[in-house]
Amino acid sequence: MPRLTSGGTRDERVIAEECPVALVFDGTTMAVLMATPSDLTDLALGFSLTEGLIEDPGEIEELSVVPGVDGIELRTWLRPRAGRRLKDRRRQLVGPTGCGLCGIESLAEANRMHCTVVRQISLTPEQIRAAVERLSAAQVLNHATRATHAAGFFQPGHDGMILREDVGRHNALDKLAGALASQGLSGRTGAVILTSRISVEMVQKAAAIGAGIVVAVSAPTALAIRTAEASGLTLIGIARGSDFEIFSHLAGVRR
């Protein structure tokens, strides 16, 4: 896109794209997100899992990406058992980039708790530092635009990192959840690494995929800490260089 710099130079900058993305289940729109239009099948699958609409990917019968004039529809058709369960908890969500709990129907839903996670790994301080560095290095879209969040999956002893980016932090985590599910990877085998602050819904989504450790470069909210403590999840924030802070379940970090 063309731009004019403060120094008076006219040139172009790579700009992050966002567009309305409707998540449609069994013919009914369940959520409309403002999202980066990439890895959209991962987004649909991950959203289905982290919002508890399905219990495993096998409950999806068909998933298609349908571009339109006003945006993109992610059309998901569920198998009968999952479809019946969905009807029992039907709700409408409208989620702009900065919001993760818009449109829910009760205070109980806002404070929903996932099942307790069973942590299978622990991390050393050096692994935490390496995970954050690896996340930063792998953010191709953000390096070009300086406008996107990322969620990565770090597995001790493995090279590389599974990573997804989006203008919305919730979307990035949902895309990561979908990517892990499509590859048959359990969240228990690694740690979720985030570029964003840790809000309660980020903890809930991480717990939904079974991740026992969440590491972020920013701080958590108080409710996120309480939710992580209740869920058995190790919460690590303000992870920058060799420094970090542990807010719940200290056993997830070994010295």
PDB file of C-alpha atoms in Angstrom:
ATOM      1  CA  MET A   1       0.000   0.000   0.000  1.00  0.00           C
ATOM      2  CA  PRO A   2       1.286   3.532  -0.734  1.00  0.00           C
ATOM      3  CA  ARG A   3       2.436   5.638   2.204  1.00  0.00           C
ATOM      4  CA  LEU A   4       4.056   8.969   3.004  1.00  0.00           C
ATOM      5  CA  THR A   5       6.730   8.850   5.695  1.00  0.00           C
ATOM      6  CA  SER A   6       7.410  11.606   8.241  1.00  0.00           C
ATOM      7  CA  GLY A   7      10.542  12.397   6.251  1.00  0.00           C
ATOM      8  CA  GLY A   8       8.486  13.147   3.147  1.00  0.00           C
ATOM      9  CA  THR A   9       9.334   9.936   1.288  1.00  0.00           C
ATOM     10  CA  ARG A  10       6.629   8.253  -0.770  1.00  0.00           C
ATOM     11  CA  ASP A  11       6.922   4.490  -1.024  1.00  0.00           C
ATOM     12  CA  GLU A  12       4.917   1.368  -0.194  1.00  0.00           C
ATOM     13  CA  ARG A  13       4.404  -0.768   2.889  1.00  0.00           C
ATOM     14  CA  VAL A  14       3.102  -4.316   3.269  1.00  0.00           C
ATOM     15  CA  ILE A  15      -0.191  -4.076   5.178  1.00  0.00           C
ATOM     16  CA  ALA A  16      -1.947  -6.846   7.084  1.00  0.00           C
ATOM     17  CA  GLU A  17      -5.332  -7.806   5.676  1.00  0.00           C
ATOM     18  CA  GLU A  18      -8.456  -8.371   7.738  1.00  0.00           C
ATOM     19  CA  CYS A  19     -11.968  -9.164   6.648  1.00  0.00           C
ATOM     20  CA  PRO A  20     -15.238 -10.441   8.108  1.00  0.00           C
ATOM     21  CA  VAL A  21     -15.159 -14.207   8.541  1.00  0.00           C
ATOM     22  CA  ALA A  22     -18.426 -15.935   9.428  1.00  0.00           C
ATOM     23  CA  LEU A  23     -18.288 -19.290  11.193  1.00  0.00           C
ATOM     24  CA  VAL A  24     -21.387 -21.152  10.056  1.00  0.00           C
ATOM     25  CA  PHE A  25     -22.393 -24.424  11.710  1.00  0.00           C
ATOM     26  CA  ASP A  26     -25.140 -26.580  10.241  1.00  0.00           C
ATOM     27  CA  GLY A  27     -26.415 -23.594   8.289  1.00  0.00           C
ATOM     28  CA  THR A  28     -26.486 -21.123  11.193  1.00  0.00           C
ATOM     29  CA  THR A  29     -23.930 -18.380  11.758  1.00  0.00           C
ATOM     30  CA  MET A  30     -22.392 -18.813  15.203  1.00  0.00           C
ATOM     31  CA  ALA A  31     -19.745 -16.081  15.083  1.00  0.00           C
ATOM     32  CA  VAL A  32     -18.457 -13.289  12.870  1.00  0.00           C
ATOM     33  CA  LEU A  33     -14.785 -12.486  13.359  1.00  0.00           C
ATOM     34  CA  MET A  34     -12.509  -9.871  11.893  1.00  0.00           C
ATOM     35  CA  ALA A  35      -9.611 -12.070  10.861  1.00  0.00           C
ATOM     36  CA  THR A  36      -6.618 -12.387   8.593  1.00  0.00           C
ATOM     37  CA  PRO A  37      -7.836 -14.475   5.613  1.00  0.00           C
ATOM     38  CA  SER A  38      -5.219 -17.235   5.846  1.00  0.00           C
ATOM     39  CA  ASP A  39      -5.243 -20.716   7.426  1.00  0.00           C
ATOM     40  CA  LEU A  40      -9.019 -20.478   7.576  1.00  0.00           C
ATOM     41  CA  THR A  41      -9.696 -24.209   7.838  1.00  0.00           C
ATOM     42  CA  ASP A  42      -7.431 -24.186  10.902  1.00  0.00           C
ATOM     43  CA  LEU A  43      -9.466 -21.281  12.275  1.00  0.00           C
ATOM     44  CA  ALA A  44     -12.768 -23.106  11.814  1.00  0.00           C
ATOM     45  CA  LEU A  45     -11.477 -26.335  13.325  1.00  0.00           C
ATOM     46  CA  GLY A  46      -9.711 -24.611  16.197  1.00  0.00           C
ATOM     47  CA  PHE A  47     -12.687 -22.387  17.043  1.00  0.00           C
ATOM     48  CA  SER A  48     -14.916 -25.469  17.062  1.00  0.00           C
ATOM     49  CA  LEU A  49     -12.622 -27.161  19.566  1.00  0.00           C
ATOM     50  CA  THR A  50     -11.736 -24.260  21.854  1.00  0.00           C
ATOM     51  CA  GLU A  51     -15.353 -23.096  22.097  1.00  0.00           C
ATOM     52  CA  GLY A  52     -16.504 -26.623  22.914  1.00  0.00           C
ATOM     53  CA  LEU A  53     -18.683 -26.986  19.827  1.00  0.00           C
ATOM     54  CA  ILE A  54     -16.992 -30.315  19.074  1.00  0.00           C
ATOM     55  CA  GLU A  55     -14.972 -32.706  21.203  1.00  0.00           C
ATOM     56  CA  ASP A  56     -12.706 -33.995  18.438  1.00  0.00           C
ATOM     57  CA  PRO A  57     -12.156 -33.308  14.710  1.00  0.00           C
ATOM     58  CA  GLY A  58     -14.012 -36.490  13.759  1.00  0.00           C
ATOM     59  CA  GLU A  59     -17.285 -34.783  14.703  1.00  0.00           C
ATOM     60  CA  ILE A  60     -16.961 -32.559  11.630  1.00  0.00           C
ATOM     61  CA  GLU A  61     -18.569 -34.082   8.559  1.00  0.00           C
ATOM     62  CA  GLU A  62     -17.655 -31.336   6.082  1.00  0.00           C
ATOM     63  CA  LEU A  63     -15.806 -28.007   6.187  1.00  0.00           C
ATOM     64  CA  SER A  64     -15.591 -25.550   3.309  1.00  0.00           C
ATOM     65  CA  VAL A  65     -14.270 -22.014   2.778  1.00  0.00           C
ATOM     66  CA  VAL A  66     -16.720 -19.922   0.749  1.00  0.00           C
ATOM     67  CA  PRO A  67     -15.591 -16.410  -0.304  1.00  0.00           C
ATOM     68  CA  GLY A  68     -18.312 -13.828  -0.906  1.00  0.00           C
ATOM     69  CA  VAL A  69     -18.768 -10.156  -1.711  1.00  0.00           C
ATOM     70  CA  ASP A  70     -19.028  -9.129   1.949  1.00  0.00           C
ATOM     71  CA  GLY A  71     -16.518 -11.555   3.429  1.00  0.00           C
ATOM     72  CA  ILE A  72     -15.783 -15.244   3.842  1.00  0.00           C
ATOM     73  CA  GLU A  73     -17.978 -17.997   5.228  1.00  0.00           C
ATOM     74  CA  LEU A  74     -16.470 -21.031   6.912  1.00  0.00           C
ATOM     75  CA  ARG A  75     -19.234 -23.590   6.515  1.00  0.00           C
ATOM     76  CA  THR A  76     -19.003 -26.513   8.917  1.00  0.00           C
ATOM     77  CA  TRP A  77     -21.422 -29.427   8.933  1.00  0.00           C
ATOM     78  CA  LEU A  78     -21.407 -31.549  12.055  1.00  0.00           C
ATOM     79  CA  ARG A  79     -22.167 -35.201  12.528  1.00  0.00           C
ATOM     80  CA  PRO A  80     -25.548 -35.832  14.189  1.00  0.00           C
ATOM     81  CA  ARG A  81     -24.391 -36.199  17.799  1.00  0.00           C
ATOM     82  CA  ALA A  82     -22.347 -33.011  17.701  1.00  0.00           C
ATOM     83  CA  GLY A  83     -25.146 -31.219  15.857  1.00  0.00           C
ATOM     84  CA  ARG A  84     -27.635 -32.089  18.577  1.00  0.00           C
ATOM     85  CA  ARG A  85     -25.222 -30.909  21.240  1.00  0.00           C
ATOM     86  CA  LEU A  86     -24.758 -27.648  19.386  1.00  0.00           C
ATOM     87  CA  LYS A  87     -28.488 -26.996  19.266  1.00  0.00           C
ATOM     88  CA  ASP A  88     -28.626 -27.412  23.045  1.00  0.00           C
ATOM     89  CA  ARG A  89     -26.201 -24.538  23.552  1.00  0.00           C
ATOM     90  CA  ARG A  90     -26.946 -22.317  20.570  1.00  0.00           C
ATOM     91  CA  ARG A  91     -25.620 -18.821  20.935  1.00  0.00           C
ATOM     92  CA  GLN A  92     -24.654 -15.881  18.776  1.00  0.00           C
ATOM     93  CA  LEU A  93     -21.194 -14.335  19.001  1.00  0.00           C
ATOM     94  CA  VAL A  94     -19.859 -11.232  17.297  1.00  0.00           C
ATOM     95  CA  GLY A  95     -16.117 -11.039  17.866  1.00  0.00           C
ATOM     96  CA  PRO A  96     -14.155  -8.037  16.591  1.00  0.00           C
ATOM     97  CA  THR A  97     -10.379  -8.151  16.716  1.00  0.00           C
ATOM     98  CA  GLY A  98     -10.014  -7.029  20.322  1.00  0.00           C
ATOM     99  CA  CYS A  99     -12.859  -8.953  21.919  1.00  0.00           C
ATOM    100  CA  GLY A 100     -13.133 -12.561  22.977  1.00  0.00           C
ATOM    101  CA  LEU A 101     -16.362 -12.716  24.981  1.00  0.00           C
ATOM    102  CA  CYS A 102     -18.858 -10.670  22.985  1.00  0.00           C
ATOM    103  CA  GLY A 103     -22.423 -11.863  22.693  1.00  0.00           C
ATOM    104  CA  ILE A 104     -22.444 -14.650  25.261  1.00  0.00           C
ATOM    105  CA  GLU A 105     -25.749 -15.162  26.976  1.00  0.00           C
ATOM    106  CA  SER A 106     -24.880 -15.499  30.667  1.00  0.00           C
ATOM    107  CA  LEU A 107     -22.324 -14.602  33.306  1.00  0.00           C
ATOM    108  CA  ALA A 108     -21.793 -18.319  33.845  1.00  0.00           C
ATOM    109  CA  GLU A 109     -20.555 -18.653  30.265  1.00  0.00           C
ATOM    110  CA  ALA A 110     -18.131 -15.762  30.800  1.00  0.00           C
ATOM    111  CA  ASN A 111     -16.612 -17.703  33.693  1.00  0.00           C
ATOM    112  CA  ARG A 112     -16.762 -21.131  32.088  1.00  0.00           C
ATOM    113  CA  MET A 113     -14.038 -23.535  33.161  1.00  0.00           C
ATOM    114  CA  HIS A 114     -12.576 -26.302  31.057  1.00  0.00           C
ATOM    115  CA  CYS A 115     -11.579 -29.666  32.449  1.00  0.00           C
ATOM    116  CA  THR A 116      -8.357 -29.774  34.411  1.00  0.00           C
ATOM    117  CA  VAL A 117      -5.350 -30.229  32.146  1.00  0.00           C
ATOM    118  CA  VAL A 118      -2.733 -32.907  32.766  1.00  0.00           C
ATOM    119  CA  ARG A 119       0.686 -31.434  32.122  1.00  0.00           C
ATOM    120  CA  GLN A 120       3.093 -33.912  30.531  1.00  0.00           C
ATOM    121  CA  ILE A 121       6.129 -31.655  30.247  1.00  0.00           C
ATOM    122  CA  SER A 122       8.074 -29.050  32.142  1.00  0.00           C
ATOM    123  CA  LEU A 123      10.396 -26.385  30.763  1.00  0.00           C
ATOM    124  CA  THR A 124      13.789 -25.111  31.827  1.00  0.00           C
ATOM    125  CA  PRO A 125      14.512 -21.366  31.814  1.00  0.00           C
ATOM    126  CA  GLU A 126      16.684 -21.900  28.758  1.00  0.00           C
ATOM    127  CA  GLN A 127      13.828 -23.633  26.917  1.00  0.00           C
ATOM    128  CA  ILE A 128      11.467 -20.766  27.775  1.00  0.00           C
ATOM    129  CA  ARG A 129      13.942 -18.269  26.354  1.00  0.00           C
ATOM    130  CA  ALA A 130      14.472 -20.407  23.249  1.00  0.00           C
ATOM    131  CA  ALA A 131      10.714 -20.812  22.713  1.00  0.00           C
ATOM    132  CA  VAL A 132      10.086 -17.056  22.779  1.00  0.00           C
ATOM    133  CA  GLU A 133      13.020 -16.434  20.452  1.00  0.00           C
ATOM    134  CA  ARG A 134      11.794 -19.110  18.082  1.00  0.00           C
ATOM    135  CA  LEU A 135       8.319 -17.581  18.052  1.00  0.00           C
ATOM    136  CA  SER A 136       9.701 -14.150  17.228  1.00  0.00           C
ATOM    137  CA  ALA A 137      11.897 -15.450  14.433  1.00  0.00           C
ATOM    138  CA  ALA A 138       9.047 -17.384  12.808  1.00  0.00           C
ATOM    139  CA  GLN A 139       6.566 -14.485  12.550  1.00  0.00           C
ATOM    140  CA  VAL A 140       6.864 -13.948   8.821  1.00  0.00           C
ATOM    141  CA  LEU A 141       3.675 -11.895   8.477  1.00  0.00           C
ATOM    142  CA  ASN A 142       4.406  -9.683  11.454  1.00  0.00           C
ATOM    143  CA  HIS A 143       7.945  -9.037  10.261  1.00  0.00           C
ATOM    144  CA  ALA A 144       6.448  -7.680   7.046  1.00  0.00           C
ATOM    145  CA  THR A 145       3.501  -5.775   8.527  1.00  0.00           C
ATOM    146  CA  ARG A 146       4.167  -5.153  12.244  1.00  0.00           C
ATOM    147  CA  ALA A 147       0.452  -5.667  12.748  1.00  0.00           C
ATOM    148  CA  THR A 148      -0.249  -9.292  13.690  1.00  0.00           C
ATOM    149  CA  HIS A 149      -0.226 -11.547  16.723  1.00  0.00           C
ATOM    150  CA  ALA A 150       1.152 -15.070  16.765  1.00  0.00           C
ATOM    151  CA  ALA A 151       0.537 -18.285  18.682  1.00  0.00           C
ATOM    152  CA  GLY A 152       3.148 -21.012  18.520  1.00  0.00           C
ATOM    153  CA  PHE A 153       3.532 -24.550  19.825  1.00  0.00           C
ATOM    154  CA  PHE A 154       6.901 -25.398  21.351  1.00  0.00           C
ATOM    155  CA  GLN A 155       7.858 -29.036  21.917  1.00  0.00           C
ATOM    156  CA  PRO A 156      11.011 -29.696  23.918  1.00  0.00           C
ATOM    157  CA  GLY A 157      13.533 -31.634  21.872  1.00  0.00           C
ATOM    158  CA  HIS A 158      11.929 -30.700  18.546  1.00  0.00           C
ATOM    159  CA  ASP A 159      13.320 -28.273  16.008  1.00  0.00           C
ATOM    160  CA  GLY A 160      11.085 -25.596  14.553  1.00  0.00           C
ATOM    161  CA  MET A 161       7.680 -24.484  15.776  1.00  0.00           C
ATOM    162  CA  ILE A 162       4.105 -24.797  14.590  1.00  0.00           C
ATOM    163  CA  LEU A 163       2.904 -21.204  14.360  1.00  0.00           C
ATOM    164  CA  ARG A 164      -0.135 -19.276  13.185  1.00  0.00           C
ATOM    165  CA  GLU A 165      -0.592 -15.507  12.797  1.00  0.00           C
ATOM    166  CA  ASP A 166      -3.615 -13.227  12.700  1.00  0.00           C
ATOM    167  CA  VAL A 167      -4.614  -9.631  13.400  1.00  0.00           C
ATOM    168  CA  GLY A 168      -6.577 -11.021  16.358  1.00  0.00           C
ATOM    169  CA  ARG A 169      -4.839 -12.838  19.208  1.00  0.00           C
ATOM    170  CA  HIS A 170      -7.814 -15.138  19.784  1.00  0.00           C
ATOM    171  CA  ASN A 171      -7.874 -16.016  16.095  1.00  0.00           C
ATOM    172  CA  ALA A 172      -4.158 -16.808  16.105  1.00  0.00           C
ATOM    173  CA  LEU A 173      -4.635 -19.223  19.002  1.00  0.00           C
ATOM    174  CA  ASP A 174      -7.681 -20.824  17.378  1.00  0.00           C
ATOM    175  CA  LYS A 175      -5.701 -21.280  14.155  1.00  0.00           C
ATOM    176  CA  LEU A 176      -2.934 -22.949  16.149  1.00  0.00           C
ATOM    177  CA  ALA A 177      -5.470 -25.216  17.858  1.00  0.00           C
ATOM    178  CA  GLY A 178      -6.806 -26.232  14.456  1.00  0.00           C
ATOM    179  CA  ALA A 179      -3.320 -26.853  13.088  1.00  0.00           C
ATOM    180  CA  LEU A 180      -2.460 -29.115  16.016  1.00  0.00           C
ATOM    181  CA  ALA A 181      -5.713 -31.041  15.670  1.00  0.00           C
ATOM    182  CA  SER A 182      -5.268 -31.530  11.933  1.00  0.00           C
ATOM    183  CA  GLN A 183      -1.792 -32.962  12.572  1.00  0.00           C
ATOM    184  CA  GLY A 184      -2.999 -35.183  15.395  1.00  0.00           C
ATOM    185  CA  LEU A 185      -0.856 -33.443  18.018  1.00  0.00           C
ATOM    186  CA  SER A 186      -1.946 -33.218  21.642  1.00  0.00           C
ATOM    187  CA  GLY A 187      -1.499 -29.924  23.458  1.00  0.00           C
ATOM    188  CA  ARG A 188      -0.098 -31.920  26.359  1.00  0.00           C
ATOM    189  CA  THR A 189       3.127 -32.563  24.457  1.00  0.00           C
ATOM    190  CA  GLY A 190       4.232 -28.935  24.340  1.00  0.00           C
ATOM    191  CA  ALA A 191       3.688 -25.356  25.435  1.00  0.00           C
ATOM    192  CA  VAL A 192       1.618 -22.587  23.851  1.00  0.00           C
ATOM    193  CA  ILE A 193       3.717 -19.466  23.220  1.00  0.00           C
ATOM    194  CA  LEU A 194       1.919 -16.127  22.716  1.00  0.00           C
ATOM    195  CA  THR A 195       2.844 -12.639  21.581  1.00  0.00           C
ATOM    196  CA  SER A 196      -0.104 -11.103  23.423  1.00  0.00           C
ATOM    197  CA  ARG A 197      -1.231 -10.473  26.970  1.00  0.00           C
ATOM    198  CA  ILE A 198      -2.837 -13.479  28.657  1.00  0.00           C
ATOM    199  CA  SER A 199      -6.541 -12.872  29.176  1.00  0.00           C
ATOM    200  CA  VAL A 200      -8.919 -15.416  30.635  1.00  0.00           C
ATOM    201  CA  GLU A 201     -10.232 -16.588  27.261  1.00  0.00           C
ATOM    202  CA  MET A 202      -6.669 -17.294  26.089  1.00  0.00           C
ATOM    203  CA  VAL A 203      -6.206 -19.548  29.110  1.00  0.00           C
ATOM    204  CA  GLN A 204      -9.558 -21.232  28.452  1.00  0.00           C
ATOM    205  CA  LYS A 205      -8.678 -21.879  24.818  1.00  0.00           C
ATOM    206  CA  ALA A 206      -5.247 -23.266  25.736  1.00  0.00           C
ATOM    207  CA  ALA A 207      -6.825 -25.529  28.339  1.00  0.00           C
ATOM    208  CA  ALA A 208      -9.386 -26.710  25.777  1.00  0.00           C
ATOM    209  CA  ILE A 209      -6.602 -28.204  23.644  1.00  0.00           C
ATOM    210  CA  GLY A 210      -4.920 -29.754  26.685  1.00  0.00           C
ATOM    211  CA  ALA A 211      -1.887 -27.465  26.870  1.00  0.00           C
ATOM    212  CA  GLY A 212      -0.380 -27.521  30.356  1.00  0.00           C
ATOM    213  CA  ILE A 213       1.933 -24.536  29.880  1.00  0.00           C
ATOM    214  CA  VAL A 214       1.305 -21.087  28.403  1.00  0.00           C
ATOM    215  CA  VAL A 215       4.146 -18.616  27.895  1.00  0.00           C
ATOM    216  CA  ALA A 216       3.562 -15.019  26.789  1.00  0.00           C
ATOM    217  CA  VAL A 217       5.668 -11.924  26.281  1.00  0.00           C
ATOM    218  CA  SER A 218       3.084  -9.812  28.141  1.00  0.00           C
ATOM    219  CA  ALA A 219       1.361 -10.086  31.512  1.00  0.00           C
ATOM    220  CA  PRO A 220      -1.767 -12.050  32.487  1.00  0.00           C
ATOM    221  CA  THR A 221      -4.932 -10.672  33.992  1.00  0.00           C
ATOM    222  CA  ALA A 222      -5.941 -11.623  37.524  1.00  0.00           C
ATOM    223  CA  LEU A 223      -8.823 -13.765  36.259  1.00  0.00           C
ATOM    224  CA  ALA A 224      -6.495 -15.514  33.828  1.00  0.00           C
ATOM    225  CA  ILE A 225      -4.232 -16.445  36.740  1.00  0.00           C
ATOM    226  CA  ARG A 226      -7.135 -17.771  38.818  1.00  0.00           C
ATOM    227  CA  THR A 227      -8.422 -19.756  35.853  1.00  0.00           C
ATOM    228  CA  ALA A 228      -4.975 -21.205  35.140  1.00  0.00           C
ATOM    229  CA  GLU A 229      -4.565 -22.162  38.796  1.00  0.00           C
ATOM    230  CA  ALA A 230      -7.931 -23.919  38.830  1.00  0.00           C
ATOM    231  CA  SER A 231      -7.195 -25.665  35.529  1.00  0.00           C
ATOM    232  CA  GLY A 232      -3.788 -27.011  36.502  1.00  0.00           C
ATOM    233  CA  LEU A 233      -2.053 -24.876  33.902  1.00  0.00           C
ATOM    234  CA  THR A 234       1.381 -23.293  34.353  1.00  0.00           C
ATOM    235  CA  LEU A 235       1.159 -19.628  33.377  1.00  0.00           C
ATOM    236  CA  ILE A 236       4.362 -17.799  32.471  1.00  0.00           C
ATOM    237  CA  GLY A 237       4.270 -14.129  31.515  1.00  0.00           C
ATOM    238  CA  ILE A 238       6.529 -11.191  30.698  1.00  0.00           C
ATOM    239  CA  ALA A 239       8.951 -13.621  29.052  1.00  0.00           C
ATOM    240  CA  ARG A 240      11.630 -11.468  27.480  1.00  0.00           C
ATOM    241  CA  GLY A 241      15.198 -12.610  27.010  1.00  0.00           C
ATOM    242  CA  SER A 242      16.215 -14.618  30.061  1.00  0.00           C
ATOM    243  CA  ASP A 243      13.591 -12.990  32.285  1.00  0.00           C
ATOM    244  CA  PHE A 244      10.083 -14.310  32.940  1.00  0.00           C
ATOM    245  CA  GLU A 245       7.534 -14.556  35.746  1.00  0.00           C
ATOM    246  CA  ILE A 246       5.591 -17.657  36.813  1.00  0.00           C
ATOM    247  CA  PHE A 247       2.042 -17.004  38.012  1.00  0.00           C
ATOM    248  CA  SER A 248       0.579 -20.493  38.568  1.00  0.00           C
ATOM    249  CA  HIS A 249       1.686 -24.103  39.055  1.00  0.00           C
ATOM    250  CA  LEU A 250       5.400 -23.569  39.532  1.00  0.00           C
ATOM    251  CA  ALA A 251       6.146 -27.241  38.829  1.00  0.00           C
ATOM    252  CA  GLY A 252       5.851 -26.517  35.124  1.00  0.00           C
ATOM    253  CA  VAL A 253       9.284 -24.880  35.273  1.00  0.00           C
ATOM    254  CA  ARG A 254      12.294 -26.866  36.399  1.00  0.00           C
ATOM    255  CA  ARG A 255      15.560 -25.306  37.426  1.00  0.00           C
TER     256      ARG A 255
END
